[in-house]
XYZ file of C-alpha atoms in Angstrom:
575
model
C 73.006 42.491 101.305
C 76.390 43.808 102.534
C 79.127 43.564 99.852
C 81.838 44.916 102.145
C 84.848 42.586 102.213
C 85.755 40.915 105.499
C 89.002 42.433 106.778
C 92.103 40.259 106.265
C 94.000 39.146 109.373
C 97.416 40.232 108.094
C 99.520 39.385 111.211
C 98.200 35.817 111.082
C 98.660 35.661 107.301
C 102.297 36.810 107.468
C 102.962 34.210 110.154
C 101.302 31.543 108.012
C 103.292 32.193 104.838
C 106.509 31.334 106.700
C 105.547 27.651 106.402
C 104.989 28.066 102.642
C 108.632 29.171 102.426
C 109.838 26.059 104.277
C 108.113 23.702 101.827
C 109.808 25.248 98.809
C 113.193 25.704 100.478
C 113.602 22.040 101.483
C 111.935 20.502 98.384
C 114.096 22.381 95.850
C 117.210 21.798 97.942
C 116.733 18.062 97.409
C 117.819 18.546 93.772
C 121.274 19.556 95.070
C 121.265 16.885 97.774
C 120.690 14.096 95.212
C 123.906 14.423 93.126
C 125.883 15.176 96.286
C 124.710 11.958 97.983
C 125.292 9.966 94.791
C 128.998 10.857 94.939
C 129.360 10.924 98.714
C 127.777 7.502 99.297
C 128.715 5.972 95.880
C 125.124 5.359 94.765
C 123.543 4.640 91.397
C 120.996 7.076 89.972
C 118.008 5.145 91.348
C 119.441 5.039 94.872
C 120.151 8.774 94.810
C 116.521 9.413 93.750
C 115.340 7.746 96.967
C 115.677 11.219 98.484
C 112.619 12.205 96.445
C 110.994 8.860 97.227
C 111.324 9.437 100.983
C 110.281 13.090 100.814
C 107.221 12.919 98.564
C 105.978 9.528 99.733
C 105.738 11.075 103.196
C 103.237 13.619 101.842
C 101.085 10.755 100.591
C 101.368 8.658 103.762
C 100.590 11.675 105.948
C 97.520 12.677 103.927
C 96.319 9.060 103.746
C 96.615 8.560 107.517
C 94.700 11.789 108.154
C 91.982 10.613 105.768
C 91.740 7.151 107.379
C 91.542 8.571 110.919
C 88.983 11.144 109.790
C 86.888 8.388 108.184
C 86.830 6.395 111.418
C 85.922 9.431 113.545
C 83.389 10.791 111.046
C 84.996 14.259 111.282
C 87.952 15.887 109.595
C 90.853 15.454 112.061
C 92.603 18.659 110.979
C 89.349 20.633 111.248
C 88.680 19.100 114.680
C 92.144 20.051 115.982
C 91.868 23.463 114.329
C 94.108 24.752 111.554
C 96.309 26.653 114.021
C 97.015 23.651 116.237
C 97.490 21.370 113.195
C 100.181 23.666 111.795
C 101.903 23.772 115.208
C 101.879 19.942 115.350
C 103.199 19.782 111.776
C 106.043 22.224 112.511
C 107.076 20.305 115.644
C 107.015 17.046 113.694
C 109.248 18.610 111.028
C 111.589 19.793 113.806
C 111.758 16.168 114.977
C 112.722 15.201 111.412
C 115.465 17.841 111.408
C 116.788 16.251 114.623
C 116.760 12.806 112.980
C 118.610 14.312 110.001
C 121.308 15.730 112.295
C 121.848 12.328 113.939
C 121.987 10.590 110.536
C 124.581 13.059 109.217
C 126.600 12.682 112.426
C 126.792 8.876 112.005
C 127.185 9.162 108.185
C 124.169 6.962 107.379
C 122.291 7.497 104.093
C 119.200 5.550 105.143
C 119.090 7.677 108.299
C 119.032 10.817 106.151
C 116.139 9.358 104.163
C 114.253 8.700 107.407
C 114.963 12.260 108.564
C 113.635 13.733 105.306
C 110.592 11.430 105.532
C 109.757 12.773 109.007
C 110.293 16.398 107.905
C 107.903 15.853 104.980
C 105.317 14.111 107.202
C 105.186 17.363 109.142
C 104.889 19.273 105.863
C 101.937 17.068 104.881
C 100.037 18.090 108.011
C 101.026 21.742 107.539
C 99.924 21.765 103.900
C 96.591 20.107 104.673
C 95.829 22.921 107.129
C 97.584 25.923 105.579
C 95.634 26.332 102.309
C 92.120 26.382 103.844
C 93.527 28.436 106.752
C 94.746 31.100 104.297
C 91.210 31.336 102.904
C 89.785 31.591 106.438
C 92.002 34.578 107.343
C 89.911 37.036 105.350
C 86.982 37.342 102.993
C 86.345 34.065 101.097
C 86.079 36.067 97.850
C 89.745 37.068 98.120
C 90.924 33.685 99.425
C 92.719 32.799 96.193
C 94.931 35.900 96.468
C 96.118 34.820 99.939
C 96.842 31.274 98.734
C 98.723 32.753 95.773
C 100.735 34.987 98.113
C 101.759 31.863 100.006
C 102.624 30.240 96.685
C 104.809 33.197 95.700
C 106.748 32.922 98.974
C 106.953 29.132 98.489
C 108.473 29.693 95.043
C 111.010 32.158 96.454
C 112.023 29.345 98.818
C 112.555 27.027 95.822
C 114.872 29.624 94.268
C 117.210 30.204 97.200
C 116.944 26.681 98.693
C 119.466 25.187 96.223
C 121.916 28.025 96.956
C 121.819 27.635 100.748
C 121.826 23.825 100.723
C 124.553 23.785 98.051
C 126.742 25.945 100.291
C 125.973 23.732 103.301
C 126.946 20.576 101.380
C 130.038 21.832 99.559
C 131.133 24.400 102.134
C 131.887 26.899 99.377
C 130.558 28.324 96.112
C 133.868 27.358 94.464
C 134.101 24.296 92.200
C 134.823 20.991 93.936
C 135.425 17.853 91.884
C 133.074 14.901 92.365
C 135.989 12.713 93.478
C 136.643 15.141 96.356
C 133.042 15.049 97.592
C 133.461 11.717 99.424
C 136.076 13.353 101.666
C 134.075 16.469 102.530
C 133.081 17.055 106.167
C 129.314 17.317 106.652
C 129.460 19.663 109.635
C 127.781 22.492 107.675
C 124.827 20.193 106.947
C 124.496 19.652 110.687
C 124.531 23.440 111.229
C 121.962 23.845 108.450
C 119.508 21.397 110.001
C 120.096 22.777 113.490
C 119.095 26.141 112.039
C 116.131 24.683 110.137
C 114.972 22.740 113.206
C 115.165 25.855 115.380
C 113.206 27.802 112.750
C 110.500 25.116 112.787
C 110.277 25.396 116.589
C 110.289 29.211 116.441
C 107.492 29.227 113.850
C 105.497 26.764 115.982
C 105.951 29.050 118.992
C 104.827 32.082 116.959
C 101.663 30.254 115.951
C 100.970 28.839 119.398
C 101.446 32.047 121.384
C 100.086 34.541 118.853
C 96.699 35.892 119.921
C 96.233 37.257 116.396
C 96.108 33.737 114.894
C 92.612 32.201 115.263
C 92.101 28.530 116.165
C 90.467 27.785 112.817
C 88.303 24.923 114.081
C 86.040 23.274 111.504
C 83.571 20.656 112.776
C 81.927 19.828 109.447
C 81.067 16.105 109.194
C 83.265 13.932 106.968
C 81.606 12.581 103.823
C 81.589 8.769 103.744
C 83.980 7.100 101.283
C 84.819 3.645 102.652
C 85.392 2.097 99.223
C 87.801 4.889 98.311
C 89.616 4.403 101.630
C 89.953 0.647 101.046
C 91.227 1.190 97.504
C 93.896 3.639 98.728
C 95.017 1.200 101.437
C 95.257 -1.643 98.892
C 97.183 0.634 96.510
C 99.647 1.517 99.296
C 100.250 -2.156 100.145
C 100.777 -3.037 96.467
C 103.236 -0.143 96.057
C 105.193 -1.430 99.042
C 105.268 -4.915 97.487
C 106.665 -3.425 94.266
C 109.458 -1.438 95.913
C 110.642 -3.992 98.492
C 112.134 -6.422 95.887
C 114.053 -3.510 94.342
C 115.503 -2.516 97.724
C 116.388 -6.133 98.571
C 118.067 -6.633 95.174
C 120.886 -4.317 96.290
C 121.879 -6.924 98.874
C 121.456 -9.941 96.572
C 124.320 -12.294 95.647
C 124.475 -10.760 92.180
C 124.690 -7.227 93.590
C 127.456 -8.222 96.011
C 129.324 -9.936 93.158
C 129.033 -6.746 91.088
C 130.450 -4.711 93.978
C 133.442 -7.044 94.186
C 134.014 -6.855 90.418
C 133.767 -3.037 90.483
C 136.336 -2.889 93.280
C 138.591 -5.233 91.288
C 138.143 -3.050 88.182
C 139.109 0.089 90.116
C 142.316 -1.598 91.289
C 143.670 -2.805 87.944
C 145.455 -1.074 85.059
C 145.835 -4.032 82.675
C 143.810 -3.379 79.491
C 142.813 -7.013 78.917
C 141.734 -7.481 82.523
C 139.727 -4.254 82.388
C 137.918 -5.403 79.218
C 137.116 -8.813 80.734
C 135.854 -7.299 83.973
C 133.700 -4.755 82.123
C 132.122 -7.498 80.008
C 131.465 -9.601 83.108
C 129.888 -6.628 84.902
C 127.651 -5.910 81.889
C 126.544 -9.565 81.663
C 125.583 -9.577 85.340
C 124.140 -6.074 85.714
C 121.913 -5.881 82.611
C 119.392 -8.579 83.633
C 119.445 -7.316 87.241
C 118.671 -3.750 86.133
C 115.849 -4.963 83.862
C 114.378 -6.911 86.781
C 114.490 -3.806 88.985
C 112.918 -1.724 86.212
C 110.083 -4.253 85.870
C 109.222 -3.923 89.570
C 109.354 -0.121 89.413
C 107.205 -0.048 86.301
C 104.835 -2.293 88.255
C 104.553 0.485 90.874
C 103.431 2.893 88.150
C 100.931 0.337 86.876
C 99.578 -0.061 90.429
C 98.766 3.662 90.739
C 97.292 3.986 87.241
C 95.437 0.667 87.539
C 93.922 1.406 90.955
C 92.668 4.830 89.860
C 91.174 3.474 86.624
C 89.560 0.608 88.564
C 88.114 3.126 91.050
C 86.738 5.187 88.176
C 85.105 2.143 86.529
C 83.576 0.813 89.732
C 82.391 4.215 90.951
C 80.743 4.988 87.604
C 78.659 1.783 87.911
C 77.921 1.947 91.646
C 78.868 5.352 93.166
C 77.767 4.620 96.746
C 80.755 4.439 99.112
C 83.220 6.036 96.702
C 82.677 9.614 97.889
C 84.410 12.161 95.668
C 85.814 9.390 93.486
C 82.442 8.900 91.833
C 83.262 11.995 89.765
C 85.381 11.114 86.689
C 87.055 14.546 86.589
C 88.328 13.980 90.151
C 89.800 10.508 89.516
C 91.404 11.525 86.220
C 92.628 14.678 87.958
C 94.245 12.584 90.695
C 96.213 10.749 88.013
C 97.048 14.063 86.286
C 98.318 15.560 89.554
C 100.310 12.389 90.317
C 102.000 12.640 86.915
C 102.422 16.426 87.060
C 104.209 16.396 90.452
C 106.309 13.418 89.335
C 107.356 15.160 86.122
C 108.067 18.467 87.874
C 110.312 16.798 90.466
C 111.937 14.279 88.081
C 113.124 16.907 85.584
C 114.870 18.910 88.317
C 116.162 15.979 90.352
C 117.823 14.245 87.388
C 119.209 17.481 85.937
C 122.378 17.339 88.038
C 123.336 13.951 86.601
C 122.566 15.138 83.051
C 124.909 18.119 83.402
C 127.798 15.769 84.211
C 127.770 14.439 80.636
C 130.523 15.786 78.403
C 128.013 16.996 75.795
C 126.177 18.946 78.541
C 129.194 20.740 79.964
C 130.913 18.012 82.014
C 129.997 19.859 85.212
C 130.902 18.816 88.751
C 128.119 18.455 91.342
C 129.247 21.713 92.989
C 128.717 23.596 89.676
C 125.082 22.673 89.027
C 123.522 24.973 91.657
C 122.706 27.883 89.259
C 120.900 25.504 86.893
C 118.879 23.945 89.702
C 118.081 27.413 91.046
C 116.964 28.512 87.562
C 114.813 25.393 87.098
C 112.962 25.858 90.376
C 113.074 29.613 89.842
C 111.112 28.930 86.656
C 108.339 27.731 88.956
C 108.505 31.076 90.734
C 108.337 32.981 87.425
C 105.179 31.128 86.391
C 103.475 31.238 89.782
C 104.134 34.932 90.281
C 102.662 35.589 86.845
C 99.748 33.251 87.546
C 99.021 35.026 90.831
C 98.239 38.280 89.005
C 94.790 36.986 88.008
C 93.749 36.680 91.660
C 93.934 40.430 92.199
C 91.400 43.065 91.157
C 93.488 44.820 88.522
C 92.094 46.298 85.328
C 92.548 44.267 82.140
C 95.267 46.589 80.798
C 97.150 46.568 84.131
C 97.060 42.758 84.205
C 98.485 42.603 80.702
C 101.333 44.942 81.621
C 102.074 43.001 84.818
C 102.003 39.740 82.871
C 105.101 41.006 81.058
C 106.819 42.855 83.921
C 106.412 40.279 86.726
C 108.112 37.343 84.910
C 110.978 39.629 83.892
C 111.416 40.828 87.490
C 111.306 37.233 88.767
C 113.945 36.223 86.187
C 116.120 39.174 87.239
C 115.751 38.114 90.883
C 116.963 34.559 90.101
C 119.963 35.914 88.193
C 120.596 38.429 90.992
C 120.604 36.061 93.974
C 122.877 33.612 92.144
C 125.241 36.416 91.111
C 125.409 37.687 94.697
C 126.239 34.102 95.732
C 129.255 34.285 93.418
C 128.073 32.269 90.404
C 128.735 33.356 86.832
C 125.236 33.527 85.333
C 126.198 34.803 81.858
C 125.496 31.360 80.325
C 121.852 31.663 81.477
C 121.125 35.243 80.346
C 119.639 34.052 77.061
C 117.174 31.821 78.923
C 115.179 35.042 78.962
C 114.010 34.018 75.460
C 112.326 30.956 76.982
C 110.679 33.180 79.610
C 109.363 35.310 76.729
C 107.784 32.178 75.213
C 106.138 31.499 78.580
C 104.747 35.061 78.666
C 103.207 34.484 75.219
C 101.718 31.223 76.533
C 100.094 33.167 79.401
C 98.458 35.576 76.966
C 97.194 32.672 74.821
C 95.802 30.716 77.786
C 93.564 33.646 78.864
C 93.353 32.383 82.488
C 91.199 29.394 81.421
C 92.287 26.088 83.039
C 91.653 23.842 79.997
C 93.455 26.178 77.607
C 96.235 26.646 80.183
C 96.868 22.912 80.463
C 96.777 22.354 76.708
C 99.110 25.279 75.949
C 101.552 24.751 78.825
C 101.389 20.958 78.385
C 102.331 21.446 74.724
C 105.159 23.790 75.799
C 106.444 21.054 78.140
C 106.077 18.378 75.473
C 107.980 20.417 72.857
C 110.698 21.351 75.360
C 111.278 17.663 76.203
C 111.396 16.763 72.476
C 113.946 19.493 71.768
C 115.960 18.435 74.823
C 115.972 14.774 73.768
C 117.069 15.501 70.200
C 119.763 18.071 70.988
C 122.723 18.579 73.329
C 124.586 21.455 74.960
C 122.994 24.820 75.725
C 119.966 24.170 73.485
C 119.048 20.995 75.357
C 119.773 22.537 78.769
C 117.486 25.490 78.003
C 114.834 23.050 76.753
C 114.876 20.968 79.925
C 114.878 24.124 82.074
C 111.803 25.253 80.104
C 110.088 22.178 81.549
C 110.025 24.132 84.823
C 108.341 27.101 83.133
C 105.748 24.715 81.666
C 105.045 22.988 84.996
C 104.852 26.219 86.987
C 101.191 26.972 86.300
C 99.733 23.454 86.076
C 98.867 22.681 89.704
C 96.044 25.203 89.995
C 94.527 24.299 86.619
C 94.496 20.557 87.333
C 93.176 21.158 90.847
C 90.386 23.482 89.700
C 89.165 21.184 86.914
C 89.293 18.140 89.214
C 87.078 19.565 91.984
C 84.730 21.484 89.698
C 81.130 20.374 90.176
C 81.725 17.883 93.019
C 79.727 19.958 95.543
C 79.792 18.699 99.130
C 82.724 16.402 98.280
C 85.067 19.336 97.560
C 87.026 19.022 100.842
C 87.386 15.258 100.430
C 88.342 15.621 96.774
C 90.994 18.162 97.740
C 92.427 15.676 100.254
C 92.599 12.975 97.556
C 94.398 15.379 95.230
C 96.966 16.342 97.885
C 97.714 12.620 98.313
C 98.794 12.528 94.685
C 101.938 14.474 95.578
C 102.986 10.815 95.805
C 104.000 11.191 92.135
C 107.085 13.075 93.298
C 108.160 9.956 95.192
C 107.418 7.378 92.469
C 108.293 8.906 89.084
C 111.809 10.327 89.849
C 113.158 6.928 91.062
C 111.659 5.290 87.957
C 113.458 7.833 85.765
C 116.592 7.213 87.841
C 116.479 3.481 87.156
C 115.646 4.132 83.503
C 118.762 6.325 83.417
C 120.832 3.440 84.839
C 119.685 1.332 81.854
C 119.390 3.663 78.823
C 121.360 6.713 79.994
C 120.333 9.895 81.784
C 119.703 11.879 78.565
C 117.345 9.293 77.049
C 115.538 8.881 80.389
C 113.814 12.232 79.768
C 111.371 10.304 77.566
C 109.462 9.739 80.834
C 108.614 13.434 81.479
C 107.670 13.726 77.796
C 105.062 10.977 78.213
C 103.859 12.728 81.370
C 103.123 15.926 79.447
C 101.176 13.882 76.888
C 98.781 12.668 79.599
C 98.377 16.153 81.089
C 97.266 17.450 77.672
C 94.916 14.449 77.343
C 93.461 15.153 80.797
C 92.568 18.707 79.757
C 90.444 17.377 76.866
C 88.900 14.565 78.929
C 88.038 16.859 81.861
C 86.400 19.385 79.523
C 84.277 16.636 77.931
C 83.164 15.144 81.266
C 82.341 18.581 82.692
C 80.424 19.501 79.549
C 78.273 16.377 80.051
C 77.567 17.662 83.578
C 76.542 21.046 82.090
C 79.526 22.800 83.659
C 81.236 25.591 81.717
C 85.024 25.361 82.132
C 85.577 28.788 80.553
C 84.227 30.714 83.539
C 86.584 29.496 86.256
C 90.059 30.597 87.304
C 92.788 28.595 88.954
C 95.026 29.127 91.941
C 98.649 29.327 90.842
C 100.298 27.673 93.834
C 100.681 24.456 95.766
């Protein structure tokens, strides 16, 4: 037996990790785009969160379409095309989305921007489906996790600088601009940004296509049958559409138009009695309308949870036709990943609106960039630390790096924001929260169940502290939500596919679909914020952390019944 490691194809790997950067750069930049668009287009919090809806729903739709087409053909479409060609197609599709974004900005159309982001993310969905297994293929399978983690580290660097670059493109400066001035800003820098991004997509596609160092990566393994799972996912998609359409249409209803007229009348009057009467009338009309919208959105959440629970119940009684969904850890993991991505995105995407409150600093949209960069940078801190376990270091070296790497990552976040001209002194003491995360790493001991319980508890406590406090304490608490989320993807993923054998590829595809949570949960929190206030709306991420902790216990119990030891596996730190 030859134990010599297969040599890593480094030129191909370095080309590949460019796409990991794109995913993080655009996704984190959305957190700056949301408050900007809210002021620029005069939107409510739910409407502004449609940026996340468009972006993350595209991941789900893309993965679902690939799964459906693969089911019909009997072979994995991405494997049939080859990972190299699939990434090229994905990059070109994202370039098409960048073009759509440029047109939408040129004509000043919000729905056009949403369509552009949707197309960009559809390309990302194809890229992500191919990139992770491709990274494993580019060297010895035994060191595959380290290459995926390297991609994750670059992805996280993209999430740190994305808010800075997109913030500059939107506001045209790093100086403070009042929210009332935003509506009059020219968007020419956004056009330049997406011209640049589109050209980078095309350049990366060309590098992949013409590089002789990048292998085709063709995989002709047959697709495992899962017709019942496919039908359930199609039904779930249709039901989700039926839940969201009434909400969208309600913004053009007679009541909504009447509210617009009353708001315009309110803005044009200075008489105290008239103002009071108009405000009362607006409240009487808007409250039942907002509750109706919330009911439909809550229905969307019920659809996802209900369909997955129904799949679990049916598959446990008659597993034939359900494919990977016959495994309880996979179905519960799909729900956990749905909630995790939703919570991760919702905390960051609603943060800008929270910071506008007087008790949170009364910040303008142009001033929130350092906080958004620190939140998504918290993901980088955790993922860089989590990536250490994938390398063959001695135990003592790992322990030293587990302290040094998070501190270096924190210094990098402070550094890039300082270079950009932001005063970061108000975030220096966030280092104490990073220290808590380092302790959590030592306690979790690289075990997925322990990791989820400990980091889930960290997230839960941070949301509680944030909800029951204000000012710097609450801001630090909500930012700590990013530190808690940073390491969860790999742990949930590993526990979900553990023990599912030949269904591992299919199970992985189902899990990637659950990025859908980033498109469903942030708009729900946005609408909740419209009703009970942005601060109180953080009850939703708190409940999300509760389920993630519950999943850790449930997964361990189900795996124990299958005679699988959860203490002897490690998790990838990235996604």
